[in-house]
Short mmCIF file of C-alpha atoms in Angstrom, two decimals:
data_model
loop_
_atom_site.label_atom_id
_atom_site.label_comp_id
_atom_site.label_asym_id
_atom_site.label_seq_id
_atom_site.Cartn_x
_atom_site.Cartn_y
_atom_site.Cartn_z
CA MET A 366 0.00 0.00 0.00
CA ILE A 367 1.31 3.43 -1.00
CA VAL A 368 0.24 6.24 1.32
CA CYS A 369 0.39 9.81 0.00
CA ASP A 370 -1.54 13.07 0.12
CA PRO A 371 -3.84 14.24 -2.71
CA TYR A 372 -1.16 16.56 -4.14
CA PHE A 373 1.03 13.66 -5.22
CA SER A 374 -1.79 11.71 -6.83
CA VAL A 375 -2.38 14.28 -9.60
CA PRO A 376 -0.15 15.35 -12.53
CA VAL A 377 0.54 18.89 -11.23
CA ALA A 378 3.17 17.53 -8.87
CA LYS A 379 5.65 17.37 -11.78
CA GLU A 380 8.80 15.43 -10.93
CA VAL A 381 7.48 14.37 -7.51
CA ASN A 382 4.31 12.92 -9.01
CA LEU A 383 3.26 9.54 -7.70
CA ALA A 384 3.79 8.19 -11.22
CA VAL A 385 7.54 8.45 -10.62
CA LEU A 386 7.15 5.83 -7.90
CA THR A 387 4.47 3.65 -9.47
CA SER A 388 6.40 3.42 -12.74
CA LEU A 389 9.02 1.47 -10.82
CA LEU A 390 6.38 -0.93 -9.52
CA ASN A 391 4.24 -1.53 -12.60
CA GLY A 392 4.47 -5.09 -13.83
CA LYS A 393 6.61 -6.10 -10.87
CA PHE A 394 4.52 -5.54 -7.75
CA ALA A 395 0.81 -5.24 -7.06
CA TYR A 396 -0.05 -2.05 -5.22
CA SER A 397 -2.90 0.20 -4.12
CA VAL A 398 -2.85 3.89 -3.28
CA PHE A 399 -4.38 5.70 -0.32
CA SER A 400 -4.27 9.46 -1.00
CA GLY A 401 -6.55 10.69 1.78
CA VAL A 402 -3.84 12.07 4.06
CA ALA A 403 -4.88 15.18 6.02
CA PRO A 404 -2.46 18.15 6.39
CA ASP A 405 -1.98 17.17 10.05
CA PRO A 406 -3.02 13.59 10.88
CA THR A 407 -6.21 13.04 12.86
CA THR A 408 -7.70 9.92 14.38
CA GLY A 409 -10.25 9.99 11.56
CA SER A 410 -7.75 10.21 8.69
CA VAL A 411 -5.60 7.53 10.31
CA ALA A 412 -8.62 5.22 10.65
CA ALA A 413 -9.43 5.76 6.96
CA CYS A 414 -5.85 4.86 6.03
CA ALA A 415 -5.93 1.75 8.20
CA HIS A 416 -9.22 0.72 6.56
CA ALA A 417 -7.65 1.07 3.11
CA ILE A 418 -4.62 -1.00 4.08
CA ARG A 419 -6.82 -3.67 5.64
CA GLY A 420 -8.89 -3.82 2.47
CA MET A 421 -5.95 -4.39 0.14
CA ARG A 422 -5.71 -8.04 -0.74
CA GLY A 423 -2.24 -9.45 -0.17
CA CYS A 424 -0.77 -6.29 1.35
CA ASP A 425 2.65 -7.05 2.81
CA CYS A 426 4.27 -3.61 3.04
CA VAL A 427 3.37 0.06 3.52
CA VAL A 428 5.22 2.80 1.62
CA ALA A 429 4.81 6.38 2.88
CA PHE A 430 5.52 8.83 0.04
CA GLY A 431 5.26 12.46 1.16
CA GLY A 432 5.95 14.85 4.00
CA GLY A 433 5.72 14.43 7.75
CA SER A 434 1.93 14.22 7.81
CA THR A 435 1.94 11.39 5.27
CA ILE A 436 4.60 9.45 7.12
CA ASP A 437 2.91 9.99 10.50
CA THR A 438 -0.41 8.83 9.03
CA ALA A 439 1.14 5.64 7.65
CA LYS A 440 2.91 4.94 10.92
CA ALA A 441 -0.19 5.44 13.02
CA ALA A 442 -2.38 3.34 10.70
CA ASN A 443 0.21 0.56 10.85
CA LEU A 444 0.14 0.65 14.65
CA LEU A 445 -3.64 0.76 14.70
CA LEU A 446 -3.86 -2.37 12.57
CA ALA A 447 -1.42 -4.17 14.86
CA GLY A 448 -3.52 -3.16 17.87
CA LYS A 449 -6.45 -5.34 16.79
CA GLY A 450 -9.25 -3.05 17.82
CA LYS A 451 -7.55 -0.84 20.41
CA PRO A 452 -8.20 2.88 19.98
CA LEU A 453 -5.20 4.93 18.93
CA ARG A 454 -5.17 6.88 22.20
CA ASP A 455 -4.20 3.65 23.98
CA PHE A 456 -0.81 3.89 22.27
CA LYS A 457 0.10 7.46 23.25
CA VAL A 458 3.05 8.21 25.52
CA PRO A 459 3.82 6.91 28.14
CA ALA A 460 2.60 3.69 26.49
CA VAL A 461 5.16 2.07 24.19
CA ALA A 462 4.03 1.12 20.68
CA ASP A 463 6.47 -1.58 19.65
CA LYS A 464 4.35 -3.63 17.24
CA ALA A 465 3.49 -2.74 13.64
CA ALA A 466 1.29 -4.72 11.28
CA PHE A 467 3.56 -4.37 8.22
CA PRO A 468 7.09 -3.27 7.34
CA LEU A 469 7.16 0.46 6.61
CA ILE A 470 9.31 2.21 3.99
CA CYS A 471 9.48 6.01 4.09
CA ILE A 472 10.23 8.27 1.13
CA PRO A 473 10.19 11.85 2.47
CA THR A 474 9.44 14.74 0.12
CA THR A 475 10.11 17.48 2.69
CA ALA A 476 13.10 18.17 4.92
CA GLY A 477 12.14 18.82 8.52
CA SER A 478 9.88 16.39 10.34
CA GLY A 479 12.50 13.65 10.64
CA ALA A 480 9.59 11.21 10.60
CA ASP A 481 11.44 8.97 8.15
CA SER A 482 14.14 8.26 10.75
CA SER A 483 12.26 8.64 14.05
CA LYS A 484 10.30 6.20 16.19
CA TYR A 485 7.47 8.67 16.82
CA THR A 486 4.23 9.77 15.22
CA VAL A 487 1.92 12.63 16.19
CA VAL A 488 -1.85 12.39 15.68
CA MET A 489 -4.64 14.72 16.76
CA ASP A 490 -7.44 13.10 18.75
CA THR A 491 -10.52 14.75 17.24
CA GLU A 492 -12.60 14.03 20.34
CA THR A 493 -10.28 15.88 22.73
CA ASN A 494 -8.24 18.08 20.32
CA GLU A 495 -5.10 16.64 21.91
CA GLN A 496 -2.00 16.20 19.78
CA MET A 497 -1.06 12.68 20.83
CA LEU A 498 2.60 11.68 20.83
CA ILE A 499 2.96 7.98 20.06
CA GLY A 500 6.33 6.26 20.14
CA GLY A 501 7.98 2.88 19.95
CA LEU A 502 9.79 0.54 17.59
CA GLY A 503 6.50 -0.11 15.80
CA ALA A 504 6.68 3.46 14.49
CA LEU A 505 10.19 3.02 13.11
CA ALA A 506 10.60 2.46 9.37
CA VAL A 507 12.58 -0.53 8.18
CA ALA A 508 14.08 1.70 5.46
CA ALA A 509 14.07 5.33 4.40
CA ILE A 510 14.90 6.57 0.90
CA VAL A 511 16.07 10.17 1.36
CA ASP A 512 16.63 12.02 -1.93
CA PHE A 513 16.77 15.80 -1.70
CA ARG A 514 15.56 16.10 -5.31
CA LEU A 515 12.11 15.10 -4.10
CA THR A 516 12.01 18.34 -2.06
CA LEU A 517 12.71 20.71 -4.95
CA SER A 518 9.04 21.44 -5.69
CA VAL A 519 8.30 22.29 -2.04
CA PRO A 520 7.43 26.01 -1.64
CA SER A 521 9.68 28.23 0.46
CA ASP A 522 7.16 28.73 3.30
CA VAL A 523 6.97 24.97 3.85
CA VAL A 524 10.76 24.66 3.60
CA ALA A 525 11.05 27.38 6.26
CA ALA A 526 8.62 25.83 8.76
CA THR A 527 9.84 22.25 8.32
CA GLY A 528 13.48 23.32 8.33
CA MET A 529 13.08 25.24 11.57
CA ASP A 530 11.33 22.22 13.05
CA ALA A 531 14.42 20.16 12.19
CA LEU A 532 16.64 22.73 13.88
CA ALA A 533 14.49 22.57 17.01
CA HIS A 534 14.62 18.75 16.91
CA ALA A 535 18.41 18.82 16.88
CA ILE A 536 18.81 21.43 19.62
CA GLU A 537 16.19 19.92 21.91
CA ALA A 538 17.69 16.45 21.47
CA PHE A 539 21.04 17.87 22.56
CA VAL A 540 19.79 19.77 25.65
CA SER A 541 17.30 17.08 26.74
CA ARG A 542 17.67 15.26 30.05
CA GLN A 543 17.69 12.10 27.91
CA ALA A 544 20.67 13.18 25.80
CA ASN A 545 23.53 10.72 25.38
CA PRO A 546 26.72 10.44 23.32
CA CYS A 547 24.93 8.76 20.42
CA SER A 548 22.15 11.36 20.14
CA ASP A 549 24.67 14.18 20.66
CA THR A 550 26.65 13.11 17.60
CA PHE A 551 23.63 13.27 15.30
CA ALA A 552 22.19 16.38 16.95
CA LEU A 553 25.36 18.46 16.59
CA SER A 554 25.81 17.46 12.97
CA ALA A 555 22.14 18.20 12.19
CA MET A 556 22.10 21.66 13.78
CA ARG A 557 25.27 22.66 11.93
CA ARG A 558 23.77 21.68 8.58
CA VAL A 559 20.35 23.22 9.12
CA ALA A 560 21.49 26.51 10.68
CA LYS A 561 23.93 27.08 7.81
CA ASN A 562 21.55 26.17 4.98
CA VAL A 563 17.92 26.89 5.89
CA GLU A 564 17.88 30.47 4.57
CA ILE A 565 19.60 29.51 1.32
CA ALA A 566 17.21 26.58 0.89
CA CYS A 567 14.27 28.98 1.27
CA GLY A 568 15.72 31.54 -1.10
CA ALA A 569 15.96 34.09 1.73
CA LYS A 570 19.57 34.66 0.77
CA THR A 571 20.80 35.23 -2.77
CA CYS A 572 22.48 32.09 -4.04
CA ARG A 573 25.70 32.41 -5.97
CA ASP A 574 24.32 29.89 -8.44
CA HIS A 575 21.78 27.10 -8.75
CA ALA A 576 24.32 24.56 -7.54
CA THR A 577 24.52 26.42 -4.20
CA PHE A 578 20.74 26.20 -3.85
CA LEU A 579 20.77 22.47 -4.64
CA ARG A 580 23.57 21.92 -2.14
CA ALA A 581 21.52 23.69 0.54
CA ARG A 582 18.46 21.54 -0.15
CA GLU A 583 20.64 18.43 0.02
CA GLN A 584 22.09 19.50 3.37
CA MET A 585 18.59 20.20 4.71
CA SER A 586 17.44 16.69 3.82
CA LEU A 587 20.46 15.14 5.48
CA GLY A 588 20.18 17.40 8.53
CA ALA A 589 16.48 16.62 8.99
CA THR A 590 17.17 12.88 8.89
CA GLU A 591 20.04 13.23 11.37
CA ALA A 592 17.81 15.27 13.68
CA GLY A 593 15.18 12.52 13.54
CA VAL A 594 17.77 9.97 14.64
CA ALA A 595 18.91 12.36 17.39
CA PHE A 596 15.55 12.93 19.05
CA SER A 597 14.57 9.28 18.64
CA ASN A 598 17.57 8.38 20.79
CA SER A 599 17.03 11.32 23.15
CA SER A 600 13.79 13.32 23.13
CA VAL A 601 12.24 16.64 22.29
CA CYS A 602 11.56 19.11 25.10
CA LEU A 603 9.56 22.16 26.08
CA ALA A 604 9.17 23.79 22.65
CA HIS A 605 7.51 20.71 21.20
CA ALA A 606 5.35 20.33 24.30
CA LEU A 607 4.08 23.90 23.85
CA ALA A 608 3.70 23.59 20.07
CA GLY A 609 1.41 20.55 20.10
CA PRO A 610 -1.68 22.27 21.57
CA LEU A 611 -1.41 25.14 19.07
CA GLY A 612 -1.90 22.55 16.35
CA GLY A 613 -4.56 20.60 18.20
CA LEU A 614 -6.74 23.55 19.22
CA PHE A 615 -6.01 26.15 16.54
CA ARG A 616 -4.80 24.05 13.59
CA VAL A 617 -1.42 25.76 13.39
CA PRO A 618 0.83 23.59 11.17
CA HIS A 619 3.28 21.71 13.37
CA GLY A 620 6.54 23.17 12.06
CA MET A 621 5.17 26.69 12.24
CA ALA A 622 3.94 26.12 15.81
CA VAL A 623 7.40 24.97 16.88
CA CYS A 624 8.89 28.15 15.38
CA MET A 625 6.35 30.31 17.24
CA VAL A 626 7.19 28.95 20.68
CA THR A 627 10.92 28.15 20.53
CA PRO A 628 12.38 31.61 21.37
CA VAL A 629 10.19 32.01 24.47
CA ALA A 630 10.65 28.38 25.55
CA THR A 631 14.44 28.61 25.17
CA LEU A 632 14.67 31.90 27.04
CA TYR A 633 12.64 30.40 29.91
CA THR A 634 14.98 27.40 30.04
CA LEU A 635 18.08 29.58 30.26
CA ARG A 636 16.91 31.75 33.16
CA GLU A 637 17.42 28.99 35.75
CA GLY A 638 18.92 25.54 36.00
CA ASP A 639 21.90 23.98 34.29
CA GLY A 640 20.80 24.06 30.64
CA LYS A 641 23.00 27.05 29.80
CA GLN A 642 26.12 24.99 29.16
CA ARG A 643 24.40 22.73 26.64
CA TYR A 644 22.84 25.66 24.78
CA ALA A 645 26.25 27.36 24.73
CA GLU A 646 27.67 24.23 23.10
CA CYS A 647 24.93 24.48 20.47
CA ALA A 648 25.93 28.08 19.78
CA ARG A 649 29.54 27.03 19.28
CA ALA A 650 28.56 24.12 17.05
CA MET A 651 26.56 26.47 14.80
CA ASP A 652 29.40 29.05 14.67
CA LEU A 653 27.26 31.73 16.31
CA LEU A 654 30.11 33.23 18.34
CA GLY A 655 31.64 34.88 15.28
CA LEU A 656 35.22 35.97 14.84
CA GLY A 657 37.45 38.29 16.81
CA GLY A 658 37.74 36.44 20.08
CA VAL A 659 35.00 38.38 21.90
CA SER A 660 34.83 37.17 25.50
CA ARG A 661 31.36 35.99 26.56
CA THR A 662 29.91 34.26 29.59
CA VAL A 663 28.26 30.87 29.17
CA LEU A 664 24.85 32.53 29.46
CA GLU A 665 25.72 35.09 26.80
CA GLU A 666 26.81 32.29 24.47
CA ALA A 667 23.60 30.36 25.17
CA LEU A 668 21.46 33.43 24.45
CA LEU A 669 22.87 33.47 20.93
CA VAL A 670 20.62 30.47 20.22
CA VAL A 671 17.55 32.55 21.16
CA GLN A 672 18.80 35.34 18.92
CA LEU A 673 19.26 32.87 16.07
CA PHE A 674 15.67 31.64 16.27
CA ARG A 675 14.32 35.18 16.46
CA ARG A 676 16.37 36.28 13.47
CA LEU A 677 15.40 33.25 11.39
CA ASN A 678 11.72 33.56 12.32
CA LYS A 679 11.78 37.15 11.09
CA ALA A 680 13.79 36.39 7.95
CA LEU A 681 11.58 33.43 7.04
CA GLN A 682 8.35 35.31 7.89
CA ILE A 683 7.15 32.97 10.61
CA PRO A 684 4.02 34.51 12.19
CA SER A 685 3.14 34.80 15.87
CA PRO A 686 -0.15 33.21 17.00
CA LYS A 687 -1.67 36.69 16.77
CA GLN A 688 -0.40 37.20 13.22
CA PHE A 689 -1.59 33.70 12.31
CA GLY A 690 -5.10 34.93 13.05
CA ILE A 691 -5.94 33.32 16.39
CA PRO A 692 -8.39 35.67 18.20
CA GLN A 693 -6.93 36.74 21.53
CA GLU A 694 -10.12 35.99 23.45
CA GLU A 695 -10.23 32.42 22.15
CA TYR A 696 -6.51 32.04 22.83
CA ASN A 697 -6.80 33.28 26.40
CA THR A 698 -9.80 31.03 27.05
CA ALA A 699 -7.74 28.03 25.93
CA LEU A 700 -4.64 28.81 28.03
CA GLY A 701 -5.40 26.29 30.76
CA LYS A 702 -6.28 23.54 28.29
CA MET A 703 -3.16 24.19 26.23
CA ALA A 704 -0.97 23.98 29.33
CA TYR A 705 -2.71 20.76 30.38
CA HIS A 706 -2.15 19.15 26.97
CA ALA A 707 1.46 20.36 26.91
CA GLU A 708 2.08 18.75 30.28
CA LEU A 709 0.30 15.58 29.17
CA SER A 710 2.64 15.12 26.21
CA GLY A 711 5.53 14.33 28.57
CA SER A 712 8.03 16.30 26.49
CA ALA A 713 8.31 19.18 28.96
CA ALA A 714 9.56 16.75 31.60
CA ASN A 715 12.69 16.22 29.48
CA ASN A 716 13.54 19.93 29.49
CA PRO A 717 16.60 21.07 31.48
CA ARG A 718 14.20 23.30 33.44
CA VAL A 719 10.81 21.66 33.94
CA PRO A 720 7.91 24.14 34.11
CA THR A 721 4.78 23.86 36.20
CA ARG A 722 1.43 24.05 34.46
CA GLU A 723 1.03 27.61 35.75
CA GLU A 724 4.39 28.57 34.26
CA MET A 725 3.32 27.13 30.91
CA VAL A 726 0.20 29.31 30.99
CA ALA A 727 2.50 32.31 31.51
CA LEU A 728 4.70 31.19 28.62
CA TYR A 729 1.69 30.90 26.31
CA ARG A 730 0.72 34.49 27.22
CA LYS A 731 4.18 35.68 26.14
CA ILE A 732 4.10 33.63 22.97
CA TYR A 733 0.85 35.11 21.64
CA SER A 734 2.29 38.24 20.06
CA LYS A 735 5.99 37.31 19.88
CA ILE A 736 8.12 35.26 17.53
#
């Protein structure tokens, strides 16, 4: 079964059209196509995908061809089928989803989610509007085919949001309480690649030539995959905890939501606790200290990461929740629920500084009009 979104099932997708993939299968393998992927997976769209897979006679493999939403949908449907009737919410963290119904092959067409190399999937429960984090070996692909050329038709706004999500994956994996030498290796490499190339890949900087642009897109694909390996072996932290409810309650695309909250979440983390040293190491890894031997404290070095996210958000035109169009009254009414869902995700507990629910409400207030 090939899982994709509607965009890839029609001819307008040019070189990333589904026909590129099916031409390799025709006459060799029987296949069916499910193209009902939603922009951000829901329990309903996942159930529809699972139904399609179940209905395919002789299905022995699932191929996810698309961006993070497509891959997350295929993963979740595969877990749902293995659960033999259990609702998807039974698999959310802290449960461990280690059993999949079929082998999964991922072919990502964006560079950011890291879903092709991670053991996690995120699905919105339409009954509760909770963005459920589901993780385990059952959500891990047996193979990923990562070809940056499949990302060349992706528009710059999507490249920006997904690329910044990859940068947050790498940095949070490195500063997480779950960090380890293995995850550190992938995280440091990923953040170097993404920080250096995201603006060029979006066209926000003038490229010397087309080869420079292609090189940037290639580095983004590699960095996103490395970041997925990093947070799968460590974790994400506060920024992703805060971002989830913005998607669940206000339908903010995931990568954009992560961009919205990361500067405020990072600044909160640095004000107390022992996370400063790790963030300072991130700043050094991304060459944010500049030249000239300027003497800085560890905190001053760490704050360069906050400055980086603010600069990139502005350069890449990432909106605040207010600019996205969320009415302030609705936002304020949802503060308590957002903080509850953020706490429920478990990701905030991995942060170097763990916030209370009341502190998360205060963070959401700051986030509303800031980037």
